[in-house]
Amino acid sequence: MKRRIAILQPEIPHFRDEFFFGLKRDYECDVYVYNTLEQSRKHGYCIHEGLAQHLANLHCGGFMLCNPFPLLRKKYDVLVLMLHPGHLMTWLLLLTKRLHRKKIILWGQGISVKRYLTEDVRPDRKLKGMIALSDGVWVYMDKQAEQWKILFPKKSIISLNNTISGVEKILSYVPLCSKKDLKQRYGMTESRILLFCARFDNPYRRVDLLMSVIERVEADDVGVVIIGQGQNKPDFSGYLHVYDMGQVYDENMKRDLFTLADIYIQPGWVGLSVVEAMAYGLPVYTFKRSEDVVQCVEYDYIIHGETGLIFDNMEDAVAAIVQITEQELRKMGQAAKDYVGRKATMRQMIERAEWVIEQV
């Protein structure tokens, strides 16, 4: 008999639906969300309607209380709740496990992105308390899994190796046209093309650094493709070497743009977009994580000199864009693609999640 599982998330964006469909195939799995469809769309997500049920909730400051009764009424064997200290329902269900007798897996980054440098040395005590009460943990990346395994060596903790829906299709994609032909199709004349693909939705993207790169490479036969919208998006219309595509919904067009590019660049807040870029065989350029440059946990996919380059300053970044050889770019791009194939397919993410489900 299949185990019955309930999972709570803010929303189910398009890049995650394959993960949940995989779990639904192997278990009797219900997915609950606490954001409404309208809220999710405002966040810039294309939502798969019908995949999840809405859970009523109340917010106050940094705290949230969801209605726990839908999770308790049904005969779920396992609850997958968020590793978030502000979720009061999660604390309630963790503290009453002996009464409801459901196993609880906590799912989250395992570290605060904004407080990363501090928590990398000294793990957060609130997260530590939640993990201590749980039966198992899903985190996104290996580094956080190893950090928590040291503190809880007997607990089922695994890194999912965060990835995106459709990544296997990207890995197997064979372009029908050459880069030269694609650049002609889109009216690009530069010999080297940078690609930025992300929402302009928060200051941690470090758009100021992106603009500095754009201004400094203008005279060096370098074009810059921009994919994305958002309230913090600059006006690129004054730059002849910038090709602002806006929000791209056409998958064929998106494939073309990733294929014709030579380098994926995102100065800060690199997240799942690097998986997509690496799967297309693009090396990733970014800046070193610091107090001023905040990076998401997927930053760990960028291995300096192997799958991309990480810079301390603008001068090194510009030099590496202009002076690096095509051979070096191809070598890093292939290494990036191979890395995703080894470590970050959706099949692997589902299998890792299911390992913990079977252990608890």
Coordinates of C-alpha atoms in Angstrom, one line a residue:
M1 CA 0.0 0.0 0.0
K2 CA 1.3 3.4 -1.0
R3 CA 2.2 5.8 1.9
R4 CA 0.0 8.9 2.2
I5 CA 1.9 12.2 2.2
A6 CA 1.0 15.8 2.5
I7 CA 3.4 18.6 1.5
L8 CA 3.1 22.3 2.4
Q9 CA 4.7 25.0 0.2
P10 CA 4.0 28.7 -0.6
E11 CA 3.1 27.9 -4.2
I12 CA 3.9 25.4 -6.9
P13 CA 5.7 27.3 -9.7
H14 CA 6.2 25.8 -13.1
F15 CA 9.8 25.0 -12.5
R16 CA 8.8 22.7 -9.6
D17 CA 5.7 20.9 -10.9
E18 CA 7.6 17.9 -12.3
F19 CA 9.0 17.2 -8.8
F20 CA 5.5 17.0 -7.3
F21 CA 4.1 14.9 -10.2
G22 CA 7.0 12.5 -9.6
L23 CA 6.0 12.1 -5.9
K24 CA 2.3 11.8 -6.8
R25 CA 3.3 8.9 -9.1
D26 CA 4.9 7.0 -6.3
Y27 CA 2.8 8.0 -3.3
E28 CA -0.7 9.1 -2.4
C29 CA 0.5 12.7 -2.3
D30 CA -1.5 15.8 -1.6
V31 CA 0.1 19.3 -2.0
Y32 CA -1.1 22.3 0.0
V33 CA -0.1 25.9 -0.6
Y34 CA -0.7 29.0 1.5
N35 CA -0.3 31.7 -1.2
T36 CA -3.3 32.4 -3.4
L37 CA -3.0 32.2 -7.2
E38 CA -3.1 36.0 -7.4
Q39 CA -0.2 36.3 -4.9
S40 CA 1.8 33.7 -6.8
R41 CA 1.3 35.4 -10.1
K42 CA 2.4 38.7 -8.5
H43 CA 5.6 36.9 -7.6
G44 CA 6.2 36.3 -11.3
Y45 CA 5.4 32.5 -11.3
C46 CA 3.5 30.6 -13.9
I47 CA 1.3 28.4 -11.7
H48 CA 0.1 24.9 -12.4
E49 CA -3.5 25.2 -11.3
G50 CA -5.2 22.1 -9.9
L51 CA -2.0 20.6 -8.6
A52 CA -2.4 22.0 -5.0
Q53 CA -5.1 22.8 -2.5
H54 CA -5.1 26.2 -0.7
L55 CA -4.6 26.1 3.1
A56 CA -6.2 29.0 5.1
N57 CA -3.7 31.0 7.0
L58 CA -3.0 34.2 9.0
H59 CA 0.1 36.4 8.9
C60 CA 1.4 38.7 11.6
G61 CA 4.8 40.2 11.1
G62 CA 7.3 37.4 10.3
F63 CA 5.0 34.7 11.6
M64 CA 2.3 32.6 9.9
L65 CA -0.3 30.2 11.2
C66 CA -1.9 27.8 8.8
N67 CA -5.0 25.8 9.5
P68 CA -3.7 22.4 10.6
F69 CA -6.9 20.4 10.5
P70 CA -6.8 19.4 6.8
L71 CA -3.5 17.8 7.5
L72 CA -4.7 16.1 10.7
R73 CA -8.1 14.9 9.5
K74 CA -6.8 12.7 6.7
K75 CA -4.7 9.6 7.4
Y76 CA -1.4 10.9 6.2
D77 CA 1.7 8.9 7.2
V78 CA 4.1 11.7 6.5
L79 CA 3.9 15.5 6.5
V80 CA 6.5 17.5 4.6
L81 CA 6.5 21.0 6.2
M82 CA 8.7 24.0 5.7
L83 CA 11.9 24.5 7.6
H84 CA 10.9 28.0 8.6
P85 CA 11.0 29.1 12.2
G86 CA 8.2 31.6 11.6
H87 CA 5.7 28.9 10.7
L88 CA 3.7 28.4 14.0
M89 CA 1.7 25.4 12.7
T90 CA 5.0 23.6 12.0
W91 CA 6.1 24.1 15.6
L92 CA 2.7 23.0 16.9
L93 CA 2.8 19.8 14.8
L94 CA 6.4 19.0 15.8
L95 CA 5.6 19.4 19.5
T96 CA 2.5 17.2 19.3
K97 CA 3.9 14.3 17.3
R98 CA 3.1 11.8 20.0
L99 CA -0.5 12.8 19.7
H100 CA -1.1 12.8 16.0
R101 CA 1.6 10.1 15.3
K102 CA 2.6 11.5 11.9
K103 CA 6.2 11.5 10.7
I104 CA 7.4 15.0 9.8
I105 CA 10.0 15.9 7.2
L106 CA 11.2 19.5 7.1
W107 CA 12.1 21.0 3.8
G108 CA 14.1 24.2 3.3
Q109 CA 17.4 25.8 2.5
G110 CA 18.8 25.0 5.9
I111 CA 20.4 28.4 6.1
S112 CA 19.4 32.0 5.8
V113 CA 20.6 33.4 2.4
K114 CA 20.8 36.9 3.9
R115 CA 22.7 35.7 7.0
Y116 CA 24.7 33.1 5.1
L117 CA 28.2 34.2 6.2
T118 CA 27.2 34.0 9.9
E119 CA 25.1 30.8 9.8
D120 CA 27.7 29.0 7.7
V121 CA 29.9 29.2 10.8
R122 CA 27.2 29.1 13.5
P123 CA 23.9 27.4 12.5
D124 CA 20.7 29.1 13.5
R125 CA 19.4 27.8 16.9
K126 CA 15.8 28.0 15.8
L127 CA 16.4 25.8 12.8
K128 CA 18.4 23.5 15.0
G129 CA 15.4 23.2 17.4
M130 CA 13.1 22.4 14.5
I131 CA 15.4 19.8 13.0
A132 CA 15.9 18.1 16.4
L133 CA 12.1 17.6 16.7
S134 CA 11.7 16.3 13.1
D135 CA 12.1 12.8 11.6
G136 CA 13.9 13.8 8.5
V137 CA 15.1 16.8 6.5
W138 CA 15.3 17.9 2.9
V139 CA 17.7 20.7 2.1
Y140 CA 18.6 22.0 -1.3
M141 CA 22.4 21.7 -1.4
D142 CA 25.2 19.3 -0.2
K143 CA 26.9 21.9 2.0
Q144 CA 23.9 22.5 4.2
A145 CA 23.2 18.7 4.4
E146 CA 26.7 18.0 5.6
Q147 CA 26.5 20.9 8.1
W148 CA 23.3 19.5 9.7
K149 CA 24.5 15.9 9.5
I150 CA 27.4 16.8 11.8
L151 CA 24.9 18.0 14.4
F152 CA 22.4 15.2 13.8
P153 CA 24.4 12.2 12.6
K154 CA 21.5 9.7 13.2
K155 CA 18.8 11.7 11.5
S156 CA 17.7 11.2 7.8
I157 CA 19.0 14.4 6.2
I158 CA 19.7 14.7 2.5
S159 CA 20.5 17.3 -0.2
L160 CA 17.9 17.2 -3.0
N161 CA 20.3 19.0 -5.3
N162 CA 17.8 21.7 -6.3
T163 CA 16.9 21.6 -10.0
I164 CA 14.2 22.6 -12.5
S165 CA 11.4 20.8 -14.4
G166 CA 12.5 19.8 -17.9
V167 CA 16.2 19.9 -17.2
E168 CA 16.7 16.5 -18.8
K169 CA 15.1 17.9 -22.0
I170 CA 17.5 20.8 -21.9
L171 CA 20.5 18.4 -21.5
S172 CA 19.5 16.4 -24.5
Y173 CA 18.6 19.4 -26.7
V174 CA 20.5 19.5 -30.0
P175 CA 20.2 22.9 -31.8
L176 CA 19.1 22.9 -35.4
C177 CA 21.0 26.1 -36.2
S178 CA 24.5 27.3 -35.5
K179 CA 25.2 30.2 -33.1
K180 CA 26.1 32.3 -36.1
D181 CA 22.7 31.7 -37.8
L182 CA 20.8 32.3 -34.6
K183 CA 22.6 35.6 -34.0
Q184 CA 21.7 36.7 -37.5
R185 CA 18.1 35.7 -36.9
Y186 CA 17.9 38.0 -33.8
G187 CA 19.9 40.8 -35.4
M188 CA 23.0 40.4 -33.1
T189 CA 26.3 41.4 -34.6
E190 CA 28.7 41.0 -31.7
S191 CA 31.2 38.2 -31.6
R192 CA 30.6 37.4 -27.9
I193 CA 27.2 37.3 -26.2
L194 CA 26.4 37.5 -22.5
L195 CA 23.0 36.3 -21.3
F196 CA 21.1 37.5 -18.1
C197 CA 17.9 35.7 -17.3
A198 CA 16.1 36.5 -14.0
R199 CA 13.3 38.6 -12.6
F200 CA 14.2 42.1 -11.6
D201 CA 12.3 41.8 -8.4
N202 CA 14.7 42.6 -5.5
P203 CA 17.9 44.6 -4.9
Y204 CA 20.0 41.6 -4.2
R205 CA 20.2 40.9 -8.0
R206 CA 22.9 43.7 -7.9
V207 CA 21.6 45.3 -11.1
D208 CA 24.1 48.0 -10.5
L209 CA 26.9 45.5 -11.1
L210 CA 25.2 44.3 -14.3
M211 CA 24.9 47.8 -15.6
S212 CA 28.6 48.4 -14.8
V213 CA 29.5 45.3 -16.9
I214 CA 27.2 46.5 -19.7
E215 CA 28.8 49.9 -19.8
R216 CA 32.4 48.6 -19.7
V217 CA 32.1 46.0 -22.5
E218 CA 30.3 48.4 -24.9
A219 CA 33.4 49.0 -27.0
D220 CA 34.6 45.4 -26.9
D221 CA 32.3 43.7 -29.4
V222 CA 30.3 42.1 -26.6
G223 CA 26.5 41.9 -26.8
V224 CA 24.2 41.4 -23.8
V225 CA 20.8 39.6 -23.9
I226 CA 18.4 40.4 -21.2
I227 CA 15.5 38.1 -20.3
G228 CA 13.2 39.2 -17.5
Q229 CA 10.8 41.8 -16.2
G230 CA 10.3 43.3 -12.7
Q231 CA 9.9 46.6 -10.8
N232 CA 13.6 47.1 -10.5
K233 CA 14.4 46.7 -14.2
P234 CA 16.5 49.5 -15.7
D235 CA 15.9 51.1 -19.1
F236 CA 18.2 49.4 -21.5
S237 CA 17.0 51.3 -24.6
G238 CA 20.0 53.5 -24.7
Y239 CA 22.5 50.7 -25.3
L240 CA 22.8 49.5 -28.8
H241 CA 24.7 46.3 -27.7
V242 CA 21.9 45.3 -25.3
Y243 CA 19.0 43.1 -26.6
D244 CA 16.2 43.4 -24.1
M245 CA 13.8 40.5 -24.8
G246 CA 11.5 41.2 -21.8
Q247 CA 9.7 38.2 -20.4
V248 CA 10.1 35.2 -22.8
Y249 CA 7.2 32.7 -22.7
D250 CA 8.0 31.0 -26.1
E251 CA 10.2 28.0 -25.3
N252 CA 11.7 27.9 -28.8
M253 CA 12.8 31.5 -28.5
K254 CA 14.3 30.9 -25.1
R255 CA 16.2 27.9 -26.4
D256 CA 17.6 30.0 -29.2
L257 CA 18.8 32.7 -26.8
F258 CA 20.5 30.3 -24.5
T259 CA 22.1 28.5 -27.5
L260 CA 23.5 31.7 -29.1
A261 CA 25.0 33.0 -25.9
D262 CA 28.5 32.3 -24.8
I263 CA 28.4 33.2 -21.1
Y264 CA 25.6 33.4 -18.5
I265 CA 26.1 36.3 -16.2
Q266 CA 24.2 37.1 -13.0
P267 CA 26.2 39.3 -10.5
G268 CA 24.2 38.4 -7.4
W269 CA 21.4 36.3 -6.0
V270 CA 22.2 33.4 -8.3
G271 CA 19.6 30.7 -7.8
L272 CA 17.9 28.0 -10.0
S273 CA 18.6 30.0 -13.1
V274 CA 22.2 28.8 -13.1
V275 CA 21.0 25.2 -13.4
E276 CA 19.2 26.1 -16.6
A277 CA 22.2 28.0 -18.0
M278 CA 24.6 25.1 -17.1
A279 CA 22.3 22.6 -18.7
Y280 CA 22.5 24.5 -21.9
G281 CA 26.3 24.4 -21.7
L282 CA 26.9 27.9 -20.5
P283 CA 29.6 28.8 -18.0
V284 CA 28.3 31.0 -15.2
Y285 CA 29.9 34.3 -14.3
T286 CA 29.1 35.9 -10.9
F287 CA 30.6 37.8 -8.0
K288 CA 32.0 36.4 -4.8
R289 CA 29.5 36.0 -1.9
S290 CA 30.1 38.8 0.6
E291 CA 28.2 41.1 2.9
D292 CA 27.5 43.3 -0.2
V293 CA 26.8 40.5 -2.7
V294 CA 24.1 38.1 -1.4
Q295 CA 24.0 34.7 -3.2
C296 CA 21.4 31.9 -2.9
V297 CA 22.4 28.3 -2.0
E298 CA 22.7 27.3 -5.7
Y299 CA 25.8 29.5 -5.8
D300 CA 27.6 26.2 -4.8
Y301 CA 27.0 24.8 -8.3
I302 CA 29.5 27.3 -9.7
I303 CA 32.9 25.8 -9.3
H304 CA 35.5 28.5 -10.1
G305 CA 37.5 27.7 -13.2
E306 CA 35.4 24.6 -13.9
T307 CA 31.7 25.4 -14.3
G308 CA 32.1 29.1 -14.3
L309 CA 34.1 32.0 -12.8
I310 CA 33.6 33.9 -9.5
F311 CA 35.0 37.4 -9.3
D312 CA 36.3 39.6 -6.5
N313 CA 36.1 42.8 -8.5
M314 CA 34.7 44.4 -11.7
E315 CA 38.1 44.7 -13.4
D316 CA 38.6 40.9 -13.3
A317 CA 35.1 40.3 -14.5
V318 CA 35.4 42.5 -17.5
A319 CA 38.8 41.0 -18.4
A320 CA 37.4 37.5 -18.2
I321 CA 34.5 38.5 -20.5
V322 CA 36.7 40.2 -23.1
Q323 CA 39.9 38.2 -23.0
I324 CA 38.9 34.5 -22.4
T325 CA 39.2 32.3 -25.4
E326 CA 36.4 30.4 -27.2
Q327 CA 38.2 27.2 -26.3
E328 CA 38.2 28.0 -22.6
L329 CA 34.5 28.9 -22.7
R330 CA 33.6 25.7 -24.5
K331 CA 35.5 23.7 -21.9
M332 CA 33.8 25.3 -19.0
G333 CA 30.4 25.1 -20.7
Q334 CA 30.8 21.4 -21.3
A335 CA 31.9 20.9 -17.7
A336 CA 28.8 22.8 -16.5
K337 CA 26.5 20.6 -18.6
D338 CA 28.2 17.4 -17.4
Y339 CA 27.9 18.6 -13.8
V340 CA 24.1 19.1 -14.1
G341 CA 23.8 15.7 -15.7
R342 CA 25.7 14.0 -12.9
K343 CA 24.2 16.0 -9.9
A344 CA 21.0 17.9 -10.7
T345 CA 18.5 16.0 -12.8
M346 CA 14.9 15.9 -11.7
R347 CA 14.9 12.2 -11.5
Q348 CA 17.8 12.4 -9.0
M349 CA 15.9 15.1 -7.0
I350 CA 12.8 12.9 -6.7
E351 CA 14.9 9.8 -5.8
R352 CA 16.7 11.7 -3.0
A353 CA 13.4 13.0 -1.6
E354 CA 11.9 9.5 -1.6
W355 CA 14.9 8.1 0.2
V356 CA 14.1 10.2 3.2
I357 CA 10.4 9.3 3.0
E358 CA 11.3 5.6 3.1
Q359 CA 13.7 6.2 6.0
V360 CA 11.3 8.0 8.4

